[in-house]
Short mmCIF file of C-alpha atoms in Angstrom, two decimals:
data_model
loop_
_atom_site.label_atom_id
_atom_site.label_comp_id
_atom_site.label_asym_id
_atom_site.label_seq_id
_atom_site.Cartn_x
_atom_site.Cartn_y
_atom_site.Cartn_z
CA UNK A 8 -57.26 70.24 63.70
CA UNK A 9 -59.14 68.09 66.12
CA UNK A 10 -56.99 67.34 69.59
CA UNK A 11 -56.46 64.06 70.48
CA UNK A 12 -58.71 63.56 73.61
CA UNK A 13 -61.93 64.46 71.56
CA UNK A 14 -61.43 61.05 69.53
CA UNK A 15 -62.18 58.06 70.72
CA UNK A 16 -59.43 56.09 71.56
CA UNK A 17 -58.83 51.84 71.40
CA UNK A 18 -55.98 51.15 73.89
CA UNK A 19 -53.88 48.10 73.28
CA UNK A 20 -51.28 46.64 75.75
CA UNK A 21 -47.72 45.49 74.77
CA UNK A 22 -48.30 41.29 72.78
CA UNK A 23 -52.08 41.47 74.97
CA UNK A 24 -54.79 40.68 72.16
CA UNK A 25 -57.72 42.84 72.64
CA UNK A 26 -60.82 41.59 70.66
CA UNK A 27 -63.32 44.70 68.93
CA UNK A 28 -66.84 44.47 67.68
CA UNK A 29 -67.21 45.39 64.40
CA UNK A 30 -69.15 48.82 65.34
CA UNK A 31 -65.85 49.52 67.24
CA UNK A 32 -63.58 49.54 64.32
CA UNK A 33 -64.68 49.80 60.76
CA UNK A 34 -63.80 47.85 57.98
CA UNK A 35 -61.81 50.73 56.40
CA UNK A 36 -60.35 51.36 59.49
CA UNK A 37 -59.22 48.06 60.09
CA UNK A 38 -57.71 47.75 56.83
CA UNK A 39 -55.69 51.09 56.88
CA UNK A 40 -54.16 49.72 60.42
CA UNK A 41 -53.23 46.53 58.91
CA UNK A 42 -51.89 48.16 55.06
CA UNK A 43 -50.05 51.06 57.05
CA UNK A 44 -48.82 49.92 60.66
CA UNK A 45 -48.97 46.25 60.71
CA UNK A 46 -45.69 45.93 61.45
CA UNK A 47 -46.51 47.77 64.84
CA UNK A 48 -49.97 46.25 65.29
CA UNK A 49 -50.92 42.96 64.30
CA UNK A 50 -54.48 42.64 62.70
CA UNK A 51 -56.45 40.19 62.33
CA UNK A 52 -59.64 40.22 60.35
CA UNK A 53 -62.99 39.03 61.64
CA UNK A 54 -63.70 35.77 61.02
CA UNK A 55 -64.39 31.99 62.57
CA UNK A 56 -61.37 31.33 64.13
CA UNK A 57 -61.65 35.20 65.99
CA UNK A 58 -65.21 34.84 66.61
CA UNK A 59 -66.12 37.45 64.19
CA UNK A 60 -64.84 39.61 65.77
CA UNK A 61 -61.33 42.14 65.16
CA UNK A 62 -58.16 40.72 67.12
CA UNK A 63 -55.40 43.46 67.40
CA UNK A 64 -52.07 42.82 69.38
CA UNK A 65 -49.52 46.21 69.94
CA UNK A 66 -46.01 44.47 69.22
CA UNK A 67 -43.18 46.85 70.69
CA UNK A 68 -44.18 50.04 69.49
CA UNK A 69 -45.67 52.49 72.31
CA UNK A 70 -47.32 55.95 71.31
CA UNK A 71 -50.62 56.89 69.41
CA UNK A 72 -52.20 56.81 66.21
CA UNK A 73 -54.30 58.62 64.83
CA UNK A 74 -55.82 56.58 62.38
CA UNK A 75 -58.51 59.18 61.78
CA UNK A 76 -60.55 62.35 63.01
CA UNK A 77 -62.42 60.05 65.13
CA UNK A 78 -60.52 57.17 65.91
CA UNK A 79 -57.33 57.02 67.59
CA UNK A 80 -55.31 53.46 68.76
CA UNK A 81 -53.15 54.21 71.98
CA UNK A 82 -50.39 51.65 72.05
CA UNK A 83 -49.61 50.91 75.93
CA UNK A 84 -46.35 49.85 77.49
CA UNK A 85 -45.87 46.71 79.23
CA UNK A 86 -43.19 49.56 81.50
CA UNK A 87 -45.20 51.89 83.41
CA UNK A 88 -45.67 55.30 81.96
CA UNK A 89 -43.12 56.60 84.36
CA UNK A 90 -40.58 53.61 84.03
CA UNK A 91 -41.08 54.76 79.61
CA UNK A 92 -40.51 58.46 80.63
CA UNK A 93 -37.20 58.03 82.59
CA UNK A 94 -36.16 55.48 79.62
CA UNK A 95 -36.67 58.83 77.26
CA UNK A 96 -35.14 60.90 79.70
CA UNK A 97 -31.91 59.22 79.12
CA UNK A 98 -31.85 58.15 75.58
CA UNK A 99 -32.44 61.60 74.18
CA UNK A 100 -30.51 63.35 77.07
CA UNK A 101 -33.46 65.05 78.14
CA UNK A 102 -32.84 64.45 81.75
CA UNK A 103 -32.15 68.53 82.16
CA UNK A 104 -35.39 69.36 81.39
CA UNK A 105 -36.76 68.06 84.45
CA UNK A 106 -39.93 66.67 83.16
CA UNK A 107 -40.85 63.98 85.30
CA UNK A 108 -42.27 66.22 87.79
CA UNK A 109 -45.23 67.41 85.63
CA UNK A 110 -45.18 63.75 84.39
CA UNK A 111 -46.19 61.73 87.12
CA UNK A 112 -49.50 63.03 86.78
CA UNK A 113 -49.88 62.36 82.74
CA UNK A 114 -50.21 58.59 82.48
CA UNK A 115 -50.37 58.56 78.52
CA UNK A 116 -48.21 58.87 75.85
CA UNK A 117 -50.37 61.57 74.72
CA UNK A 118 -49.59 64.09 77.62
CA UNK A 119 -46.13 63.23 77.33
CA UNK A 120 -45.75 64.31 73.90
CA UNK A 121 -47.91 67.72 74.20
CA UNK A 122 -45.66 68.35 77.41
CA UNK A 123 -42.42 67.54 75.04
CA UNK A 124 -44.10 69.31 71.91
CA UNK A 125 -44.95 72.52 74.12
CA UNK A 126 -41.86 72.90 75.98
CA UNK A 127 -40.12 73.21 72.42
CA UNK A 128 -42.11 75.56 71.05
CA UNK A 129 -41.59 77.89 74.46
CA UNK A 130 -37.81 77.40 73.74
CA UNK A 131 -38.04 78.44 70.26
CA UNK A 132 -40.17 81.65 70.75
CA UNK A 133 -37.54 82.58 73.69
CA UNK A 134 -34.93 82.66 71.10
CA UNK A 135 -36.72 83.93 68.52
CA UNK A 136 -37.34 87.09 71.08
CA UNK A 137 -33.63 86.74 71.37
CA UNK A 138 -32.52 86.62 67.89
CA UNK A 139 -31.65 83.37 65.78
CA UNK A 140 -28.34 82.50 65.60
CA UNK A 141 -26.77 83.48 62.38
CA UNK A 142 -23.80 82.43 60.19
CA UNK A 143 -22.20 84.40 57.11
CA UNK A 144 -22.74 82.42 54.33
CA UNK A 145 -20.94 82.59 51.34
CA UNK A 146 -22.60 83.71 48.15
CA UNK A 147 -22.46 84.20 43.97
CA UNK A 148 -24.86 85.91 41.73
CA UNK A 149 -25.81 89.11 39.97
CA UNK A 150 -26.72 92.39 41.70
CA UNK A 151 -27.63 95.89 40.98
CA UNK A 152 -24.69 97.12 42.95
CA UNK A 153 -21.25 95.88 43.77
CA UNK A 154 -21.04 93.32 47.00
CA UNK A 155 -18.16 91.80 48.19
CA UNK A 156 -15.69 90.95 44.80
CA UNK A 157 -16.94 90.98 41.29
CA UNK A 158 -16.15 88.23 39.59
CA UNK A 159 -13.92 89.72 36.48
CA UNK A 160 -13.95 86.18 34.51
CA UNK A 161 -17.89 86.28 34.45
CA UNK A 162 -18.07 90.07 33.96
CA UNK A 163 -15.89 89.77 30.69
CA UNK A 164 -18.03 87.61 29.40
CA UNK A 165 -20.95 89.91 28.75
CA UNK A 166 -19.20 93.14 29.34
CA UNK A 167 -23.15 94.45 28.07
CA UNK A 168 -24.57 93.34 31.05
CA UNK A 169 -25.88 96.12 33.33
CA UNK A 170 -25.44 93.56 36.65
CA UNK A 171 -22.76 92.74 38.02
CA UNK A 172 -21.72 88.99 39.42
CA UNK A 173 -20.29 89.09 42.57
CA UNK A 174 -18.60 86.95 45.12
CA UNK A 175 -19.87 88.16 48.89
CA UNK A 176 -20.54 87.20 52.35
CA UNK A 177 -24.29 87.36 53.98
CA UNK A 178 -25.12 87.25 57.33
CA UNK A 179 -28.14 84.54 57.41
CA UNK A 180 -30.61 82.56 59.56
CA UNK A 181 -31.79 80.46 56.84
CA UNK A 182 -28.84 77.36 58.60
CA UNK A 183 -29.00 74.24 59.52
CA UNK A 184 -29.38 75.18 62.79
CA UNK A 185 -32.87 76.57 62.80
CA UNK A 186 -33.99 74.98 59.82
CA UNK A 187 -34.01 71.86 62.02
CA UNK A 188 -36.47 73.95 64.29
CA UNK A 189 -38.35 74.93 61.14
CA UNK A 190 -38.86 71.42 60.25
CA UNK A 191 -39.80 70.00 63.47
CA UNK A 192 -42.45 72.88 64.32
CA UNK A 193 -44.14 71.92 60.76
CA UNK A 194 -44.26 68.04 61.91
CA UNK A 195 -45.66 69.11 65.14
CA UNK A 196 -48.31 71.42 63.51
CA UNK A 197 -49.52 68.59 61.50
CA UNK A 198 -49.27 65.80 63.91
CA UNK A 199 -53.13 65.64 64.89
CA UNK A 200 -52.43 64.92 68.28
CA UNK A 201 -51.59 67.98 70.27
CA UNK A 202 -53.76 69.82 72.51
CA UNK A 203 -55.55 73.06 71.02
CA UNK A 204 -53.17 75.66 73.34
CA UNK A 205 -50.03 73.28 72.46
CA UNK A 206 -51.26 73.41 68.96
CA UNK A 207 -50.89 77.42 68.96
CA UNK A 208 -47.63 77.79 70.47
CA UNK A 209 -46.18 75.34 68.15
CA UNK A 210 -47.80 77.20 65.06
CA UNK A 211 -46.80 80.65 66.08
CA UNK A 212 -42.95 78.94 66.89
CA UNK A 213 -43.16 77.58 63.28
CA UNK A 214 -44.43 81.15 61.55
CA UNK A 215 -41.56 82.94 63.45
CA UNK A 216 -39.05 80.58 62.21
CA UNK A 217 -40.49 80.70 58.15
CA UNK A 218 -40.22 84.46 57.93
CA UNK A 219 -36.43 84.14 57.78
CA UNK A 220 -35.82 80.12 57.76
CA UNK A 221 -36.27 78.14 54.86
CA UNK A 222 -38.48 74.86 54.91
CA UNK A 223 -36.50 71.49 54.23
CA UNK A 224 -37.06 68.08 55.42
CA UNK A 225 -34.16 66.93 57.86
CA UNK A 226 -33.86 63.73 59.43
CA UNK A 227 -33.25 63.29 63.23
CA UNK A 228 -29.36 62.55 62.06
CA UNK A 229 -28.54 65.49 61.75
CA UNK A 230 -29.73 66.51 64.88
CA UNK A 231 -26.73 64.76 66.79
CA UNK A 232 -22.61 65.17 66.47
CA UNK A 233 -22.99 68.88 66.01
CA UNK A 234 -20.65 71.78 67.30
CA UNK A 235 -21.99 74.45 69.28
CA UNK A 236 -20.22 77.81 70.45
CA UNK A 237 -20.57 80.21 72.80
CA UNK A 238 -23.67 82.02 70.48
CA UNK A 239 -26.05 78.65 70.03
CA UNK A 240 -24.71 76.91 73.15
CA UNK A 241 -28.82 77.01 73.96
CA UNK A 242 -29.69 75.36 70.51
CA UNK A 243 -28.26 71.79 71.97
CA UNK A 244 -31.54 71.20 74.05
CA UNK A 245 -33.42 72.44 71.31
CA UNK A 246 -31.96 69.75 68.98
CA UNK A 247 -31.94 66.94 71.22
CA UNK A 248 -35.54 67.80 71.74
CA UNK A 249 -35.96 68.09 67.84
CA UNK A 250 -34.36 64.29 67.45
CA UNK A 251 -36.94 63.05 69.61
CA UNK A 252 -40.12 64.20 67.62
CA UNK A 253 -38.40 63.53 64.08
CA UNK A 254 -37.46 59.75 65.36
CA UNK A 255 -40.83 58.80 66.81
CA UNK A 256 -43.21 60.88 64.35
CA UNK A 257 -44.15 58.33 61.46
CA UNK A 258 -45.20 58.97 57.99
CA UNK A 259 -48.13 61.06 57.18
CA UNK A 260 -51.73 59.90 56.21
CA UNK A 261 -55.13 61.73 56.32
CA UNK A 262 -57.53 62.81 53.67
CA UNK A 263 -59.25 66.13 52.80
CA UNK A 264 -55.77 67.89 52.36
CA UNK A 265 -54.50 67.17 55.98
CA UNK A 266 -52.18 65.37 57.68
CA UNK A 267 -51.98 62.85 60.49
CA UNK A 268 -48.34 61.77 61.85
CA UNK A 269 -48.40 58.54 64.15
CA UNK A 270 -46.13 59.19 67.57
CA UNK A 271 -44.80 55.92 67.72
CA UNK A 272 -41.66 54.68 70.04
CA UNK A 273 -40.11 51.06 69.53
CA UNK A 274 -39.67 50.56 73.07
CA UNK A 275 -37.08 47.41 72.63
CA UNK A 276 -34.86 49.72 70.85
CA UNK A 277 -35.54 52.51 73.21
CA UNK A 278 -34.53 50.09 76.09
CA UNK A 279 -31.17 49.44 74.29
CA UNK A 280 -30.14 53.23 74.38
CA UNK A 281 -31.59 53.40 77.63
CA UNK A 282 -29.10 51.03 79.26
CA UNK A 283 -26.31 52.26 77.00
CA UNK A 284 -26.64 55.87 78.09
CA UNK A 285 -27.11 55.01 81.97
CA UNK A 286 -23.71 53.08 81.71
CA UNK A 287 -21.74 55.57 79.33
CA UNK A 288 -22.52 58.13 82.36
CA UNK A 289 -22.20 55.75 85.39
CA UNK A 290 -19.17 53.15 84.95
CA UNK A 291 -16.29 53.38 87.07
CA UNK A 292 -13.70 55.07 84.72
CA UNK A 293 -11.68 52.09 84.27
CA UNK A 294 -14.63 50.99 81.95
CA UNK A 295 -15.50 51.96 78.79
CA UNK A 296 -19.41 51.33 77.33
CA UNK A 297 -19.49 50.99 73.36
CA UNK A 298 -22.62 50.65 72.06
CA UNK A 299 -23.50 48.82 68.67
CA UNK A 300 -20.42 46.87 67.83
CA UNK A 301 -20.21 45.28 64.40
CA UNK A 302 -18.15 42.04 64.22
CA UNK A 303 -17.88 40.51 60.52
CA UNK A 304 -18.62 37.09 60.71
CA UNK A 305 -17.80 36.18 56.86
CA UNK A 306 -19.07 37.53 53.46
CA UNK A 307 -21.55 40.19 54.09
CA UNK A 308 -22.68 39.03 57.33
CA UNK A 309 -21.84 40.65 60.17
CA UNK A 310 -23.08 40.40 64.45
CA UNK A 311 -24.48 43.84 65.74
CA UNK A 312 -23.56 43.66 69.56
CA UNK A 313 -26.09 45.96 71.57
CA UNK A 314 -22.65 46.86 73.92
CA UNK A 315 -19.27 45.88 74.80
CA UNK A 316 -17.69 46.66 78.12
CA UNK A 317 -13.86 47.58 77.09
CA UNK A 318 -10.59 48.31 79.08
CA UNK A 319 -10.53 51.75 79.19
CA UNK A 320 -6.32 51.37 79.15
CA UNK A 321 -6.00 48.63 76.73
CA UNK A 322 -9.16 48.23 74.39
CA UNK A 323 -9.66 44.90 75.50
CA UNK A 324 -13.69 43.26 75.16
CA UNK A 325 -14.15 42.35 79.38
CA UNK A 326 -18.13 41.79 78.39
CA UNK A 327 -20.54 41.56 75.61
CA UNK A 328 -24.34 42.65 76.92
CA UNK A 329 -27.36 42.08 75.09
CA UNK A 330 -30.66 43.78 75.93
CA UNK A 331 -33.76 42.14 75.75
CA UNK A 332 -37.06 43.68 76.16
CA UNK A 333 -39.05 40.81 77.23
CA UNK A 334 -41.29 39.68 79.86
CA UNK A 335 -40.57 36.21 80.29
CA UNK A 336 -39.98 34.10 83.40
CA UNK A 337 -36.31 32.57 82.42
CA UNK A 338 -34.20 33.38 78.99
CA UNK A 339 -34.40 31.58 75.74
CA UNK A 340 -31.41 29.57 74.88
CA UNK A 341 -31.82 30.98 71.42
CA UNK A 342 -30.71 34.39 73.20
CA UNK A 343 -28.06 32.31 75.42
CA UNK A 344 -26.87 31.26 72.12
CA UNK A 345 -26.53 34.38 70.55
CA UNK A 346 -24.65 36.33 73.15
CA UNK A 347 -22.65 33.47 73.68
CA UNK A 348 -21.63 33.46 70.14
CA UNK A 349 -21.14 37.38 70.40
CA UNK A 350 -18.75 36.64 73.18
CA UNK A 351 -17.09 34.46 71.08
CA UNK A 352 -16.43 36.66 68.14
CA UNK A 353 -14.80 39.44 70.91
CA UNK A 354 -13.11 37.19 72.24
CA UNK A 355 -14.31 37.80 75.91
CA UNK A 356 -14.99 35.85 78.46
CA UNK A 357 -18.22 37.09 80.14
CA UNK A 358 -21.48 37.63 78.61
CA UNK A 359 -25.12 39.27 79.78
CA UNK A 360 -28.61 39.44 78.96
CA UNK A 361 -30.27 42.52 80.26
CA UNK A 362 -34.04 42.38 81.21
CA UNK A 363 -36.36 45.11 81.97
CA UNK A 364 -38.14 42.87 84.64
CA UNK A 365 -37.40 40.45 87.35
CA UNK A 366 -37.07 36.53 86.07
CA UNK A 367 -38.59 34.15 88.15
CA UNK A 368 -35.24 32.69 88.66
CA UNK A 369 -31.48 33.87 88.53
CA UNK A 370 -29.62 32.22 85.98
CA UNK A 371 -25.79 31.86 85.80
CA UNK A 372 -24.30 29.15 83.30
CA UNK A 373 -21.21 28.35 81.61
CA UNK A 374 -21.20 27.64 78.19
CA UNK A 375 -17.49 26.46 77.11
CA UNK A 376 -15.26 28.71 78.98
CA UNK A 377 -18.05 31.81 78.69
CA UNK A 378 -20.22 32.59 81.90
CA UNK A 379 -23.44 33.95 80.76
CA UNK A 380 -25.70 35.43 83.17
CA UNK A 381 -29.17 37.25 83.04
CA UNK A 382 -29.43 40.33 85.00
CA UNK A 383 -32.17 43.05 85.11
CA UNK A 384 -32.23 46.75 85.13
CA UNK A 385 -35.61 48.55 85.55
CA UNK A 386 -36.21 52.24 84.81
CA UNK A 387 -38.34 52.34 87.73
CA UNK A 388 -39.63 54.43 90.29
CA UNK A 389 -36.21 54.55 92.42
CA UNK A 390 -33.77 54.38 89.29
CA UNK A 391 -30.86 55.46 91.30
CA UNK A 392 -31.09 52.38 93.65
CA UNK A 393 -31.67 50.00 90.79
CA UNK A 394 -28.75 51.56 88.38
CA UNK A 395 -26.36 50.80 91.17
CA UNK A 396 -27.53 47.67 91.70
CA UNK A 397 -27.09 46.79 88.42
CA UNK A 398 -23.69 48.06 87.96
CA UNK A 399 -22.51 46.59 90.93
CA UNK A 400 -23.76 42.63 89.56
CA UNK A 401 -22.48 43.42 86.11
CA UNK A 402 -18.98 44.43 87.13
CA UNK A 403 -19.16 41.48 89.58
CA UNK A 404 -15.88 39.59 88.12
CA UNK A 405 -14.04 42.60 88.51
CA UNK A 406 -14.95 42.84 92.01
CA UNK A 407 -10.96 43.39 93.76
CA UNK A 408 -10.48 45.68 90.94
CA UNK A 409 -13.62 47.73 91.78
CA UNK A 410 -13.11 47.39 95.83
CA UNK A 411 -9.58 48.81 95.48
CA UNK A 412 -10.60 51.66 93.11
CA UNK A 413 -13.79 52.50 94.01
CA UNK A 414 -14.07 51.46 97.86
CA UNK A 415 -17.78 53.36 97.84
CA UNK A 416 -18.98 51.19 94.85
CA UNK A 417 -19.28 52.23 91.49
CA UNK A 418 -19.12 55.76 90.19
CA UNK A 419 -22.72 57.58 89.77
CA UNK A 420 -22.89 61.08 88.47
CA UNK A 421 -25.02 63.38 90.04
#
């Protein structure tokens, strides 16, 4: 399959319109981007009010498609490619690897995801060399030769028969385990975006895994909440690695028998789990961070609160936090309404809008007997500095509280 960097790319920015000739984009082409990702990319079709010319805008959706063998859109961040990268880091707990020091130097979303892609497939064939991680399953079915316990009831039944049904135990690779490794290596292989040499690796991951692994689709789900023992400790990375590709590799379209698999990322959502991560590791431990908190409001409505800052002791709600990916000077009072009305519902008196970027002003305000305030945290270069920061104006009601239990500031894991 043809790599990437051998198409010809159109690179959109994050809500920028960029305007195309029509000998840049083809009226097929331009139709298959609006039928099949126009929720990610708005299109708009040549006519007076464009100029005759194409008008595509990149919502929040970051990544590449490749919307054929010779035409690939590259969907830009408004976020630096680094300040996306460290976002990823912590939403898919990736932070171990230690990628960002081969990723300074990648500047695309492209890079990023052959770096991610290959650095699977290395970890797969290392365990394949080792062995994969086997469970004894339990069987039932007729052999040549007693296994295990023949099963009497089904024996008497055709006391003819020259097999015999048995009840056994068989040692297996063919799990859940590495059949989420099977799946992901086939989604790779087919992505049409990796690099010839990351191409390879992944393909000679996947055949290693089908001699003895069976091929079924799996959703990035069940790629999280597992158990792990002392024999496939090594298979966590491998699976939070998995979750990544499975959530950000779209559905397949291509002709002539092959496949091509957007990598897409919605970065709004991606900056939600990003500050929910950063604070489930970094509050003081007097603090709990709950992400996604449902709140019925009445029939079969219900709020969907991006994170609540509990008691750790009691359970109380001390703050409701809503994060907004948006570049705009001051908030909305449509979201000043909305996270006061999520205050509201947990019964909490404090209530914040998280921005990825500076506002031209601070803004405090007091809505009824709610303070709302808009604070920023940016994934950027020094994310240390600015994760302290950030903690330390969040927390700021709790300030004696903090001073007498943390006199250093707030707790930051290593």
């Amino acid at each position: 399959m043809r790599p990437s960097h051998r198409r010809r790319t159109i690179e959109l920015v994050e809500y920028t319109p960029r305007q195309l000739d029509g000998h840049e984009l083809s009226q097929e082409l331009g139709e298959r981007l609006w039928r099949e990702y126009g929720d990610r990319v708005a299109v708009e079709f040549p006519s007076p009010k464009t100029g005759g010319r194409w008008q595509l805008t990149a919502r929040n959706w970051a990544g590449y498609i490749p919307l054929s063998e010779e035409v690939g859109i590259s969907l830009l961040p408004q976020v630096g490619p680094l300040d996306l990268f460290r976002m990823l880091e912590y939403a898919y707990d990736l932070q171990s690897f230690r990628f960002l020091g081969s990723l300074f130097e990648t500047g695309s979303l492209e890079n990023f995801y052959n770096i991610l892609a290959k650095a699977l497939a290395r970890m797969i064939l290392a365990r394949e060399r080792r062995g994969l991680y086997r469970e004894y399953i339990g069987r039932h079915g007729p052999l040549m030769h007693l296994r295990g316990r023949m099963d009497a009831e089904r024996a008497a039944r055709k006391p003819w028969g020259v097999e015999l049904w048995c009840r056994y135990l068989e040692r297996t690779a063919d799990i859940e385990d590495n059949r989420i490794l099977a799946w992901t290596s086939f989604v790779l292989g087919r992505s049409g975006i990796l690099e010839e040499e990351t191409a390879g690796l992944v393909r000679k991951a996947h055949h290693g895994l089908r001699a003895t692994v069976g091929l079924h689709p799996i959703g990035p789900e069940t790629c999280t909440g597992r158990a792990y023992n002392r024999l496939n400790t090594d298979y966590a990375p491998l699976h939070a690695l998995c979750r990544f590709f499975l959530e950000h590799t779209g559905p397949a379209h291509g002709g002539r028998g092959r496949w091509m698999l957007p990598f897409l990322v919605d970065t709004a959502r991606l900056y939600e789990r990003f500050v929910a991560r950063w604070l489930e590791e970094n509050l003081p431990d007097r603090v709990r961070a709950i992400p996604q908190v449902r709140v019925p409001v009445g029939g079969s409505l219900q709020f969907a609160i991006d994170l609540v800052l509990c008691d750790a002791a009691t359970g109380a709600a001390l703050c409701v936090l809503d994060t907004k990916y948006k570049f705009a000077p001051t908030p909305d009072t449509s979201d000043i309404a909305q996270v006061v009305a999520y205050a509201e519902a947990k019964r909490c008196r404090e209530a914040v809008l998280v921005y990825p970027t500076l506002l031209t002003e601070a803004f405090e305000a007091k809505v009824g007997g709610i303070r709302v305030r808009a604070l920023t945290f940016s994934p950027g270069f020094d994310l240390e500095e600015s994760g302290r920061t950030f903690v330390r104006e969040l927390l700021a009601w709790d300030e004696p509280q903090a001073s007498r239990a943390s006199p250093s500031g707030p707790r930051l894991n290593p």
